[in-house]
Coordinates of C-alpha atoms in Angstrom, one line a residue:
Chain A
X1 CA -0.2 -0.1 0.2
X2 CA 2.7 2.5 1.3
X3 CA 6.0 1.9 -0.4
X4 CA 8.9 4.6 0.8
X5 CA 12.3 4.0 -0.9
X6 CA 15.6 5.8 -0.2
X7 CA 13.5 8.7 1.3
X8 CA 16.0 11.7 2.0
X9 CA 14.9 15.2 3.2
X10 CA 17.5 18.0 4.3
X11 CA 17.2 21.3 5.6
X12 CA 19.3 24.3 6.3
X13 CA 19.5 25.5 9.7
X14 CA 21.4 28.7 9.6
X15 CA 25.0 27.5 7.9
X16 CA 24.2 24.0 9.0
X17 CA 22.6 21.2 7.1
X18 CA 19.8 19.1 8.8
X19 CA 19.3 15.9 7.5
X20 CA 15.6 15.3 9.0
X21 CA 15.0 12.0 7.2
X22 CA 18.0 9.8 6.2
X23 CA 17.6 7.5 3.4
X24 CA 14.5 5.9 4.8
X25 CA 13.0 2.7 3.2
X26 CA 9.7 1.3 4.7
X27 CA 7.1 -0.8 3.3
X28 CA 3.3 -0.8 4.6
X29 CA 0.8 -3.4 3.4
X30 CA -2.9 -2.4 2.9
X31 CA -4.7 -2.7 6.3
X32 CA -1.5 -2.7 8.3
X33 CA -1.2 -0.5 11.5
X34 CA 2.2 0.7 11.8
X35 CA 3.8 2.9 14.4
X36 CA 7.1 4.9 14.5
X37 CA 8.4 6.0 17.8
X38 CA 10.7 8.7 18.3
X39 CA 11.9 11.8 20.6
X40 CA 11.0 15.2 19.4
X41 CA 13.3 16.2 16.8
X42 CA 13.8 12.8 15.4
X43 CA 12.4 13.4 12.1
X44 CA 9.2 11.3 12.2
X45 CA 6.8 14.4 11.5
X46 CA 8.9 15.2 8.5
X47 CA 8.7 11.5 7.5
X48 CA 5.0 11.3 7.8
X49 CA 4.8 14.5 5.6
X50 CA 6.8 13.3 2.8
X51 CA 4.7 10.2 2.8
X52 CA 1.7 12.2 2.6
X53 CA 2.7 14.5 -0.1
X54 CA 3.0 17.7 1.9
X55 CA 6.7 18.1 1.5
X56 CA 8.8 17.2 -1.4
X57 CA 12.0 15.0 -0.4
X58 CA 15.3 15.6 -1.7
X59 CA 15.6 12.0 -2.8
X60 CA 13.9 8.8 -2.9
X61 CA 10.2 7.9 -3.8
X62 CA 6.7 7.1 -2.3
X63 CA 4.3 5.0 -3.8
X64 CA 0.8 4.7 -2.6
X65 CA -1.6 2.5 -4.2
X66 CA 0.9 2.0 -7.1
X67 CA 0.9 6.0 -7.5
X68 CA 4.4 7.7 -7.1
X69 CA 3.1 10.6 -5.6
X70 CA 6.0 12.7 -6.1
X71 CA 5.8 12.2 -10.0
X72 CA 2.3 14.0 -10.0
X73 CA 1.9 17.5 -10.6
X74 CA 0.9 19.5 -7.8
X75 CA -3.0 19.6 -8.5
X76 CA -3.0 16.1 -9.3
X77 CA -1.1 15.4 -5.9
X78 CA -3.8 17.6 -4.1
X79 CA -6.5 15.6 -5.8
X80 CA -4.7 12.5 -4.8
X81 CA -4.6 13.4 -1.3
X82 CA -8.2 14.4 -1.2
X83 CA -9.4 10.7 -2.5
X84 CA -6.8 8.5 -0.9
X85 CA -5.2 10.2 2.0
X86 CA -6.0 11.9 5.2
X87 CA -4.0 13.4 8.2
X88 CA -4.5 13.6 11.7
X89 CA -2.1 16.3 13.3
X90 CA -1.1 16.6 16.8
X91 CA -3.3 19.6 17.0
X92 CA -6.9 19.7 16.3
X93 CA -7.2 22.7 13.7
X94 CA -10.8 23.0 13.3
X95 CA -12.1 25.9 11.3
X96 CA -13.5 28.2 14.1
X97 CA -16.4 29.6 11.9
X98 CA -17.6 26.1 11.0
X99 CA -20.0 23.8 13.2
X100 CA -18.7 20.4 14.1
X101 CA -20.7 19.0 11.1
X102 CA -19.3 21.5 8.8
X103 CA -15.9 20.7 10.2
X104 CA -16.1 17.0 9.3
X105 CA -17.5 17.8 6.0
X106 CA -14.7 20.0 4.9
X107 CA -12.5 17.7 2.8
X108 CA -15.4 17.5 0.4
X109 CA -15.3 21.1 -0.4
X110 CA -11.9 20.4 -1.9
X111 CA -13.2 17.4 -4.1
X112 CA -16.1 15.7 -5.9
X113 CA -18.9 14.9 -3.3
X114 CA -20.5 11.7 -3.3
X115 CA -24.2 10.9 -2.6
X116 CA -25.0 10.3 1.1
X117 CA -21.7 11.8 2.3
X118 CA -23.8 13.9 5.1
X119 CA -25.3 10.9 6.5
X120 CA -21.6 9.3 6.6
X121 CA -20.5 12.6 8.4
X122 CA -23.0 12.0 10.7
X123 CA -22.4 8.5 11.4
X124 CA -18.8 9.6 12.1
X125 CA -19.7 12.4 14.6
X126 CA -22.0 9.8 16.4
X127 CA -19.0 7.4 16.2
X128 CA -16.8 9.9 18.0
X129 CA -19.4 10.5 20.6
X130 CA -20.5 13.9 19.5
X131 CA -23.8 13.4 18.1
X132 CA -25.2 16.1 20.5
X133 CA -22.6 18.5 19.2
X134 CA -23.2 18.6 15.5
X135 CA -24.1 22.2 15.4
X136 CA -21.6 23.3 17.9
X137 CA -18.9 25.7 17.0
X138 CA -15.1 24.5 17.9
X139 CA -15.0 27.3 20.6
X140 CA -17.5 25.2 22.4
X141 CA -15.8 22.2 22.8
X142 CA -13.0 21.0 24.9
X143 CA -9.6 20.1 23.4
X144 CA -10.5 16.1 23.7
X145 CA -13.9 16.9 21.8
X146 CA -12.1 19.0 19.1
X147 CA -9.6 16.2 18.7
X148 CA -12.3 13.7 18.1
X149 CA -13.6 16.0 15.5
X150 CA -10.6 16.1 13.7
X151 CA -10.5 12.2 13.9
X152 CA -14.2 12.2 12.3
X153 CA -12.9 14.5 9.8
X154 CA -10.0 12.4 8.7
X155 CA -12.4 9.5 7.8
X156 CA -15.0 11.4 6.0
X157 CA -13.5 11.0 2.5
X158 CA -13.2 7.4 3.0
X159 CA -9.1 7.4 2.8
X160 CA -7.5 4.1 2.2
X161 CA -4.4 5.5 4.1
X162 CA -4.3 7.6 7.8
X163 CA -1.1 9.3 8.4
X164 CA -1.5 10.4 12.1
X165 CA 0.9 12.7 13.9
X166 CA 0.7 12.5 17.8
X167 CA -3.1 11.7 17.4
X168 CA -3.3 11.4 21.2
X169 CA -0.8 13.9 22.6
X170 CA -2.2 16.0 25.5
X171 CA -5.2 13.9 26.0
X172 CA -6.2 12.1 29.3
X173 CA -6.1 8.2 29.5
X174 CA -9.8 7.7 28.8
X175 CA -10.1 9.7 25.6
X176 CA -6.9 8.2 24.3
X177 CA -8.4 4.8 24.6
X178 CA -11.4 5.7 23.0
X179 CA -9.6 7.1 20.0
X180 CA -7.4 3.9 20.0
X181 CA -10.7 2.1 19.9
X182 CA -11.9 3.8 16.8
X183 CA -8.6 3.6 15.0
X184 CA -8.8 -0.3 15.8
X185 CA -12.4 -0.4 14.3
X186 CA -11.2 1.6 11.0
X187 CA -8.2 -0.4 10.8
X188 CA -10.5 -3.5 11.0
X189 CA -12.6 -2.0 7.8
X190 CA -9.4 -2.1 6.0
X191 CA -7.9 1.4 6.3
X192 CA -4.1 1.6 6.7
X193 CA -2.3 3.2 9.5
X194 CA 0.8 4.9 9.8
X195 CA 1.2 6.7 13.0
X196 CA 4.2 8.8 14.5
X197 CA 4.3 9.1 18.2
X198 CA 6.1 9.2 21.3
X199 CA 3.8 7.6 23.3
X200 CA 4.7 4.1 24.3
X201 CA 1.0 2.5 24.9
X202 CA -0.2 3.9 21.3
X203 CA 2.9 2.8 19.6
X204 CA 2.5 -0.7 21.2
X205 CA -1.0 -1.0 19.7
X206 CA 0.6 -1.2 16.4
X207 CA 1.3 -4.9 14.9
X208 CA 4.5 -3.4 13.2
X209 CA 6.7 -0.7 15.0
X210 CA 9.8 1.3 14.0
X211 CA 11.9 3.7 16.0
X212 CA 13.3 6.8 14.6
X213 CA 16.4 8.5 15.5
X214 CA 18.4 11.5 13.8
X215 CA 16.2 10.8 10.6
X216 CA 17.2 7.1 10.5
X217 CA 14.4 4.4 10.8
X218 CA 14.9 1.1 12.4
X219 CA 12.2 -1.7 12.7
X220 CA 11.8 -2.7 16.3
Chain B
X1 CA -27.0 19.4 2.9
X2 CA -25.5 21.3 0.2
X3 CA -21.9 20.8 -0.5
X4 CA -19.3 23.1 1.3
X5 CA -18.3 25.5 -1.5
X6 CA -15.9 28.3 -1.9
X7 CA -18.4 31.0 -1.4
X8 CA -19.7 29.5 1.8
X9 CA -16.1 29.3 3.2
X10 CA -15.4 32.6 2.1
X11 CA -18.3 34.2 3.7
X12 CA -17.7 32.2 7.0
X13 CA -14.2 33.5 7.0
X14 CA -15.4 37.1 6.7
X15 CA -17.3 36.8 9.8
X16 CA -14.3 35.9 11.6
X17 CA -13.3 39.3 12.7
X18 CA -15.8 41.9 12.7
X19 CA -14.0 44.9 13.4
X20 CA -11.5 44.0 10.7
X21 CA -14.1 43.2 8.2
X22 CA -16.1 46.7 9.0
X23 CA -12.7 48.5 8.8
X24 CA -12.2 47.1 5.2
X25 CA -16.0 47.7 4.0
X26 CA -15.7 51.3 5.4
X27 CA -12.5 52.0 3.5
X28 CA -13.8 51.0 0.2
X29 CA -17.2 52.5 1.1
X30 CA -15.4 55.9 1.4
X31 CA -13.9 55.4 -2.2
X32 CA -16.9 54.2 -3.7
X33 CA -19.0 57.2 -2.1
X34 CA -16.4 59.7 -3.1
X35 CA -16.6 58.3 -6.7
X36 CA -20.3 58.2 -6.8
X37 CA -21.1 61.4 -5.4
X38 CA -18.2 63.3 -7.2
X39 CA -19.3 61.9 -10.6
X40 CA -23.1 62.6 -10.1
X41 CA -22.5 66.3 -9.3
X42 CA -20.2 66.8 -12.1
X43 CA -22.2 65.2 -14.3
X44 CA -25.5 66.7 -13.4
X45 CA -24.1 70.1 -13.8
X46 CA -22.7 69.2 -17.3
X47 CA -25.9 67.8 -18.4
X48 CA -27.9 70.7 -16.8
X49 CA -25.7 73.0 -18.8
X50 CA -25.9 70.9 -21.9
X51 CA -29.9 70.8 -21.8
X52 CA -29.9 74.3 -20.9
X53 CA -27.6 75.5 -23.7
X54 CA -29.4 73.4 -26.4
X55 CA -32.8 75.0 -25.0
X56 CA -31.5 78.4 -25.4
X57 CA -30.8 77.3 -29.1
X58 CA -28.5 80.2 -29.6
X59 CA -24.8 79.9 -30.5
X60 CA -23.9 83.4 -28.9
X61 CA -25.5 85.8 -26.5
X62 CA -24.7 89.3 -27.2
X63 CA -25.1 91.6 -24.1
X64 CA -24.2 95.2 -23.1
X65 CA -20.2 95.3 -22.4
X66 CA -20.7 96.3 -19.0
X67 CA -23.2 93.7 -18.3
X68 CA -21.1 90.8 -18.9
X69 CA -20.7 89.3 -15.6
X70 CA -24.5 90.0 -14.9
X71 CA -25.0 88.0 -18.0
X72 CA -23.0 85.3 -17.3
X73 CA -24.5 85.2 -13.7
X74 CA -28.1 84.8 -15.4
X75 CA -27.0 82.1 -17.5
X76 CA -24.5 80.2 -15.1
X77 CA -26.4 80.3 -11.6
X78 CA -29.7 82.0 -12.8
X79 CA -29.3 85.2 -10.8
X80 CA -32.1 87.4 -11.9
X81 CA -30.6 90.6 -13.4
X82 CA -31.6 93.3 -15.7
X83 CA -29.4 95.0 -18.1
X84 CA -30.4 96.8 -21.5
X85 CA -28.8 98.1 -24.5
X86 CA -30.2 100.1 -27.6
X87 CA -32.1 98.2 -30.2
X88 CA -29.9 99.5 -32.9
X89 CA -27.6 97.0 -31.6
X90 CA -29.5 94.2 -33.2
X91 CA -29.1 95.6 -36.8
X92 CA -25.6 96.0 -36.3
X93 CA -25.0 92.6 -35.1
X94 CA -27.2 91.3 -38.1
X95 CA -24.8 92.9 -40.4
X96 CA -21.8 90.8 -39.1
X97 CA -20.1 88.4 -41.2
X98 CA -20.9 84.6 -40.2
X99 CA -24.1 85.9 -38.5
X100 CA -27.1 83.8 -39.8
X101 CA -29.9 84.9 -37.7
X102 CA -30.5 87.3 -34.7
X103 CA -33.4 87.5 -32.4
X104 CA -33.6 90.0 -29.4
X105 CA -34.8 89.3 -25.7
X106 CA -35.7 91.6 -23.1
X107 CA -35.2 90.3 -19.3
X108 CA -37.5 92.0 -16.6
X109 CA -36.8 91.0 -13.1
X110 CA -39.7 90.1 -11.1
X111 CA -39.7 89.4 -7.5
X112 CA -43.4 89.3 -6.8
X113 CA -46.4 87.9 -8.1
X114 CA -49.5 88.9 -7.6
X115 CA -50.3 85.8 -5.0
X116 CA -49.3 82.6 -4.1
X117 CA -45.9 82.6 -5.1
X118 CA -42.7 84.9 -3.9
X119 CA -39.6 84.4 -5.6
X120 CA -36.7 85.3 -7.9
X121 CA -37.9 84.8 -11.3
X122 CA -37.1 86.6 -15.0
X123 CA -39.6 87.4 -17.4
X124 CA -38.0 87.0 -20.8
X125 CA -39.7 88.8 -23.6
X126 CA -39.0 87.3 -27.2
X127 CA -39.7 88.5 -30.6
X128 CA -42.2 86.0 -32.4
X129 CA -41.3 87.3 -35.8
X130 CA -37.4 86.4 -35.6
X131 CA -37.3 84.0 -32.7
X132 CA -35.7 80.7 -33.4
X133 CA -35.3 79.7 -29.5
X134 CA -38.6 79.7 -27.8
X135 CA -40.4 78.8 -31.0
X136 CA -38.7 75.4 -31.1
X137 CA -40.2 74.6 -27.7
X138 CA -43.8 75.5 -28.7
X139 CA -44.3 72.7 -31.0
X140 CA -43.6 70.5 -27.6
X141 CA -46.9 72.2 -26.4
X142 CA -48.8 72.1 -29.9
X143 CA -49.0 75.6 -30.0
X144 CA -49.3 77.3 -33.4
X145 CA -49.8 80.9 -32.4
X146 CA -48.4 82.3 -29.4
X147 CA -50.8 85.0 -28.3
X148 CA -50.1 88.6 -26.8
X149 CA -51.0 87.2 -23.4
X150 CA -49.6 83.9 -23.6
X151 CA -47.1 82.8 -21.2
X152 CA -44.6 79.8 -21.0
X153 CA -43.7 79.2 -17.6
X154 CA -40.0 77.3 -16.5
X155 CA -40.4 74.2 -14.5
X156 CA -39.2 76.2 -11.3
X157 CA -42.7 78.5 -11.2
X158 CA -45.3 76.6 -9.5
X159 CA -48.1 76.8 -12.2
X160 CA -49.8 74.7 -14.7
X161 CA -51.3 75.0 -18.4
X162 CA -54.7 76.6 -18.0
X163 CA -53.9 79.0 -15.1
X164 CA -53.1 82.5 -15.0
X165 CA -50.0 84.4 -13.9
X166 CA -50.0 88.1 -12.8
X167 CA -47.1 90.1 -13.4
X168 CA -47.0 93.7 -12.5
X169 CA -50.8 93.8 -12.6
X170 CA -50.8 91.8 -16.3
X171 CA -52.4 88.6 -16.4
X172 CA -51.0 85.9 -18.7
X173 CA -52.4 82.5 -19.8
X174 CA -50.3 79.6 -18.9
X175 CA -50.0 77.7 -22.2
X176 CA -46.9 75.5 -21.3
X177 CA -44.7 74.5 -18.6
X178 CA -41.1 73.6 -19.6
X179 CA -39.3 70.3 -18.5
X180 CA -36.7 70.8 -16.1
X181 CA -33.3 71.8 -17.3
X182 CA -31.7 72.5 -13.8
X183 CA -30.3 75.8 -15.3
X184 CA -32.1 78.3 -12.9
X185 CA -32.2 80.8 -15.7
X186 CA -34.5 78.7 -17.6
X187 CA -36.3 77.0 -14.8
X188 CA -37.1 80.1 -13.0
X189 CA -38.1 82.2 -16.1
X190 CA -41.3 82.9 -17.8
X191 CA -41.4 83.6 -21.4
X192 CA -43.7 86.4 -23.1
X193 CA -44.1 88.3 -26.4
X194 CA -41.6 91.3 -26.4
X195 CA -44.7 93.6 -27.3
X196 CA -46.5 92.4 -24.4
X197 CA -43.4 92.9 -22.2
X198 CA -43.2 96.5 -23.4
X199 CA -47.0 96.9 -23.1
X200 CA -46.7 95.4 -19.4
X201 CA -44.1 97.9 -18.7
X202 CA -46.1 100.8 -19.6
X203 CA -49.1 99.5 -17.9
X204 CA -47.1 98.7 -14.5
X205 CA -46.9 102.5 -13.6
X206 CA -51.0 102.3 -13.2
X207 CA -51.6 98.7 -12.3
X208 CA -48.1 97.8 -10.2
X209 CA -47.1 98.5 -7.0
X210 CA -43.5 98.6 -8.0
X211 CA -43.6 100.0 -11.8
X212 CA -40.9 98.9 -14.5
X213 CA -39.0 101.4 -16.8
X214 CA -38.3 99.5 -20.0
X215 CA -39.0 101.0 -23.4
X216 CA -39.6 99.3 -26.8
X217 CA -36.1 100.7 -28.0
X218 CA -34.4 99.0 -25.3
X219 CA -33.5 95.2 -25.4
X220 CA -31.5 93.0 -23.1
X221 CA -29.6 90.5 -25.3
X222 CA -29.4 89.3 -28.9
X223 CA -29.7 85.7 -29.5
X224 CA -27.3 84.7 -32.5
X225 CA -27.2 81.8 -34.8
X226 CA -24.0 81.4 -36.7
X227 CA -23.7 80.4 -40.4
X228 CA -22.8 76.9 -41.2
X229 CA -19.3 77.6 -42.0
X230 CA -18.3 79.8 -39.1
X231 CA -17.5 78.8 -35.4
X232 CA -19.4 80.6 -32.5
X233 CA -16.1 81.7 -31.3
X234 CA -14.7 83.3 -34.4
X235 CA -18.1 85.3 -35.0
X236 CA -18.1 86.4 -31.3
X237 CA -14.7 87.9 -31.8
X238 CA -16.0 89.5 -35.1
X239 CA -19.2 91.1 -33.2
X240 CA -17.0 92.3 -30.4
X241 CA -14.9 94.0 -33.0
X242 CA -17.5 95.5 -35.1
X243 CA -20.2 96.5 -32.6
X244 CA -19.4 99.1 -30.1
X245 CA -20.5 98.5 -26.3
X246 CA -21.4 94.9 -26.6
X247 CA -19.9 91.8 -25.1
X248 CA -20.5 88.4 -27.3
X249 CA -20.8 85.2 -25.0
X250 CA -20.4 82.1 -26.8
X251 CA -22.6 79.1 -25.7
X252 CA -19.7 77.1 -25.4
X253 CA -17.9 79.5 -23.3
X254 CA -20.8 79.0 -20.4
X255 CA -19.9 75.5 -20.1
X256 CA -16.2 76.5 -20.0
X257 CA -17.2 78.7 -17.2
X258 CA -18.8 76.2 -15.2
X259 CA -16.0 74.1 -15.9
X260 CA -13.7 76.0 -14.4
X261 CA -15.8 76.6 -11.6
X262 CA -16.0 72.7 -11.2
X263 CA -12.2 72.2 -11.8
X264 CA -11.2 73.1 -8.5
X265 CA -13.8 70.9 -6.8
X266 CA -13.0 68.0 -9.1
X267 CA -9.3 68.2 -8.6
X268 CA -10.1 68.4 -4.8
X269 CA -12.3 65.5 -5.3
X270 CA -10.0 63.2 -7.3
X271 CA -7.2 64.3 -5.0
X272 CA -8.7 62.9 -2.0
X273 CA -10.6 59.9 -3.9
X274 CA -7.2 58.7 -5.0
X275 CA -5.3 59.2 -1.8
X276 CA -8.3 57.0 -0.2
X277 CA -8.1 54.7 -3.0
X278 CA -4.5 54.0 -2.7
X279 CA -4.8 53.8 1.1
X280 CA -7.8 51.2 0.7
X281 CA -5.6 49.3 -1.5
X282 CA -2.7 49.4 0.8
X283 CA -4.7 48.6 3.9
X284 CA -6.6 45.8 2.2
X285 CA -3.5 44.2 1.0
X286 CA -1.7 44.5 4.5
X287 CA -4.8 43.2 6.2
X288 CA -4.9 40.1 3.8
X289 CA -1.2 39.5 4.3
X290 CA -1.8 39.1 8.0
X291 CA -4.8 37.1 7.5
X292 CA -2.7 34.7 5.3
X293 CA 0.0 34.8 8.2
X294 CA -2.7 34.0 10.6
X295 CA -4.0 31.2 8.9
X296 CA -1.0 29.6 7.9
X297 CA -1.7 26.4 9.7
X298 CA -5.2 26.3 8.2
X299 CA -4.1 27.0 4.8
X300 CA -1.7 24.0 5.5
X301 CA -4.6 21.9 6.6
X302 CA -6.8 22.6 3.8
X303 CA -3.9 21.7 1.3
X304 CA -3.2 18.5 3.4
X305 CA -6.9 17.7 2.8
X306 CA -6.7 18.1 -0.7
X307 CA -7.3 21.7 -1.3
X308 CA -5.6 22.7 -4.8
X309 CA -3.2 26.1 -4.9
X310 CA -6.1 27.6 -7.0
X311 CA -8.6 27.0 -4.6
X312 CA -6.5 28.6 -2.0
X313 CA -6.0 31.6 -4.4
X314 CA -9.8 31.9 -5.2
X315 CA -10.7 31.6 -1.5
X316 CA -8.7 34.7 -0.4
X317 CA -9.9 36.4 -3.7
X318 CA -13.5 35.7 -2.9
X319 CA -13.2 37.1 0.5
X320 CA -11.8 40.4 -0.7
X321 CA -14.2 40.8 -3.3
X322 CA -17.2 40.0 -1.2
X323 CA -15.9 42.4 1.5
X324 CA -15.1 45.2 -1.1
X325 CA -18.2 44.7 -3.0
X326 CA -20.2 45.2 0.1
X327 CA -18.1 48.0 1.0
X328 CA -18.8 49.6 -2.5
X329 CA -22.4 49.1 -2.0
X330 CA -22.6 50.9 1.3
X331 CA -20.4 53.6 -0.3
X332 CA -22.8 54.3 -3.1
X333 CA -25.6 54.3 -0.9
X334 CA -24.1 56.6 1.5
X335 CA -22.9 58.7 -1.4
X336 CA -26.5 58.7 -2.9
X337 CA -28.0 59.9 0.3
X338 CA -25.5 62.6 0.6
X339 CA -26.0 63.9 -2.9
X340 CA -29.6 63.7 -2.9
X341 CA -29.9 65.2 0.4
X342 CA -27.6 68.1 0.1
X343 CA -28.5 68.9 -3.6
X344 CA -29.5 72.6 -2.9
X345 CA -26.7 73.1 -0.7
X346 CA -24.2 71.7 -3.4
X347 CA -25.7 74.3 -6.0
X348 CA -26.0 77.2 -3.7
X349 CA -22.3 76.7 -2.7
X350 CA -21.3 76.0 -6.1
X351 CA -23.3 78.5 -8.1
X352 CA -23.7 76.0 -10.9
X353 CA -27.2 74.4 -12.5
X354 CA -27.8 70.9 -11.5
X355 CA -30.0 68.5 -13.5
X356 CA -30.2 65.0 -12.1
X357 CA -28.9 62.4 -14.5
X358 CA -31.3 59.9 -16.4
X359 CA -32.1 56.4 -14.3
X360 CA -29.9 54.4 -16.8
X361 CA -27.0 56.6 -15.9
X362 CA -27.6 56.4 -12.3
X363 CA -27.7 52.7 -12.7
X364 CA -24.5 52.5 -14.9
X365 CA -22.7 54.6 -12.2
X366 CA -23.8 52.5 -9.6
X367 CA -22.8 49.3 -11.2
X368 CA -19.4 51.3 -12.1
X369 CA -18.5 52.2 -8.5
X370 CA -19.4 49.0 -7.2
X371 CA -17.3 47.2 -10.0
X372 CA -14.5 49.7 -9.0
X373 CA -14.6 48.5 -5.4
X374 CA -14.7 44.9 -6.7
X375 CA -11.5 45.2 -8.6
X376 CA -9.8 47.5 -5.7
X377 CA -10.3 44.2 -3.7
X378 CA -9.1 41.8 -6.3
X379 CA -6.1 43.8 -6.9
X380 CA -5.2 44.5 -3.2
X381 CA -5.3 40.9 -2.5
X382 CA -3.3 39.5 -5.6
X383 CA 0.1 39.4 -3.8
X384 CA -1.4 37.7 -0.6
X385 CA -3.5 35.3 -2.3
X386 CA -0.6 34.0 -4.4
X387 CA 1.3 33.9 -1.3
X388 CA -1.1 31.8 0.3
X389 CA -1.5 29.5 -2.9
X390 CA 2.3 28.9 -3.3
X391 CA 2.8 27.8 0.4
X392 CA 4.1 24.2 0.8
X393 CA 1.5 22.3 3.0
X394 CA 3.8 21.2 5.4
X395 CA 5.9 24.4 5.9
X396 CA 2.6 26.3 6.2
X397 CA 1.6 23.8 9.0
X398 CA 4.9 23.9 10.9
X399 CA 5.0 27.8 10.6
X400 CA 1.5 28.2 11.8
X401 CA 2.0 26.2 15.1

């Protein structure tokens, strides 16, 4: 499903050249749940962004569902993301002027909308336990609730791949467990997960685990 | 539910910061309002002059040399005034090369009517035998013969066809009321036959409280039509040279006088409008650059969810366009209220004639001003919008954290 080969990304910090991702090769099969653990600054978020087509690598390639994503023109890459990949970031990043329901529906604004999507969005909101908050604005929600809305949003375009960056960061244990439960359900439905975290309990939920240090990836 | 679209998201974004939204709208409103009201005033004055001079029908107005200022005052601001010269001027003017037709007129100032209306009005006596100005209006009223006691009133005189108007003790039958020109001279004047004017003057000693002294050998002005191959300016010079004690005023010059009076105002308004426009442009550009900066993470997130560069560009342009168009609508509404409310003050202060433009022109002007507002917003936001579209999603997300 995801084939990463020889992926390298460097950036300049003043005069110093930093290698954020160093010749990483990784293969994730369809329906797999993979976690990458590492400290802050180890390059795991950069790797996730390279894998999701958010930043261009210096070298190497990323193939998702048989598409070499970095060979696509920018518009085609955007379209590919809209249809196949979605992200969960460490921050909820909801649009403050949209309701919970509208925030969940947001990906539909950037691509073709399918029949019955609003019903599906509602079911996702119910799934994350916010059925009574459909019309609420983000400012009325707690941090945990906002995170759950972001998770519901990540699934609305029925992506084949979820790339999650610290999806349970700053959340209490109960909420973390609920979110993990949602991930398991979706994983059981066939969604491929690639999660980067420094949270051991979240990482251990994955069937395949990697560690990242100084931009280098190693399987655990 | 309807699919979330660009327009919907733009409208929602506009609602985020009310003060900022209102500030941008008001800055554009000032530009649109200034543009609308200035154009309305200038066009109205020009239209009035054009309609008035066309109604006058003469290429040149010959008046006593020492009454030139008074005569211009009569024409431009409609200040009632009387001045006389010897009738012999008529033949002398007629003999000048390039003069095709001449017709005399006599002006009588009337500050009081016998009843109902007190105001500054002019009685203009014309010669039915030689007239080429008033006669053209008679056709509008289906009048074949203009009788000795008939009168045509300007729109500014409160009367109607069939009524009687009394001047200096003499009754006149109203046979026509002219359409408005905006030129006070024409709108506040009443036109009678010249022989009636002299008779009225003669009888005024017995009938009127305040008699008038004008005799048949006196006229106030000579209306001149120039021959086809001559220009009014050239013939005016010839008349001034050939006839002593007169001053020829080409109709075009009346327009030029008003243009002079307007040019200062126009320069002032254009300068203010230009400064405000540039400031509005800069304000919008700066505010939208700030917006792009504020929303970096959101921009990155939108891109991560599949928004194309074009979508991000169009989103910001739509926001700016909506804001500035709304500002334009508010501006023309305020400008319209100002112009309509203070019309009398404007004309009094500027001493210019004024005639409302046609509805079609007002509609076109409204649309034009709103379009200028829209273009202002789009122009101002081009750079920030391009900046927003060019952002690499990952960098946008990281910088916005």
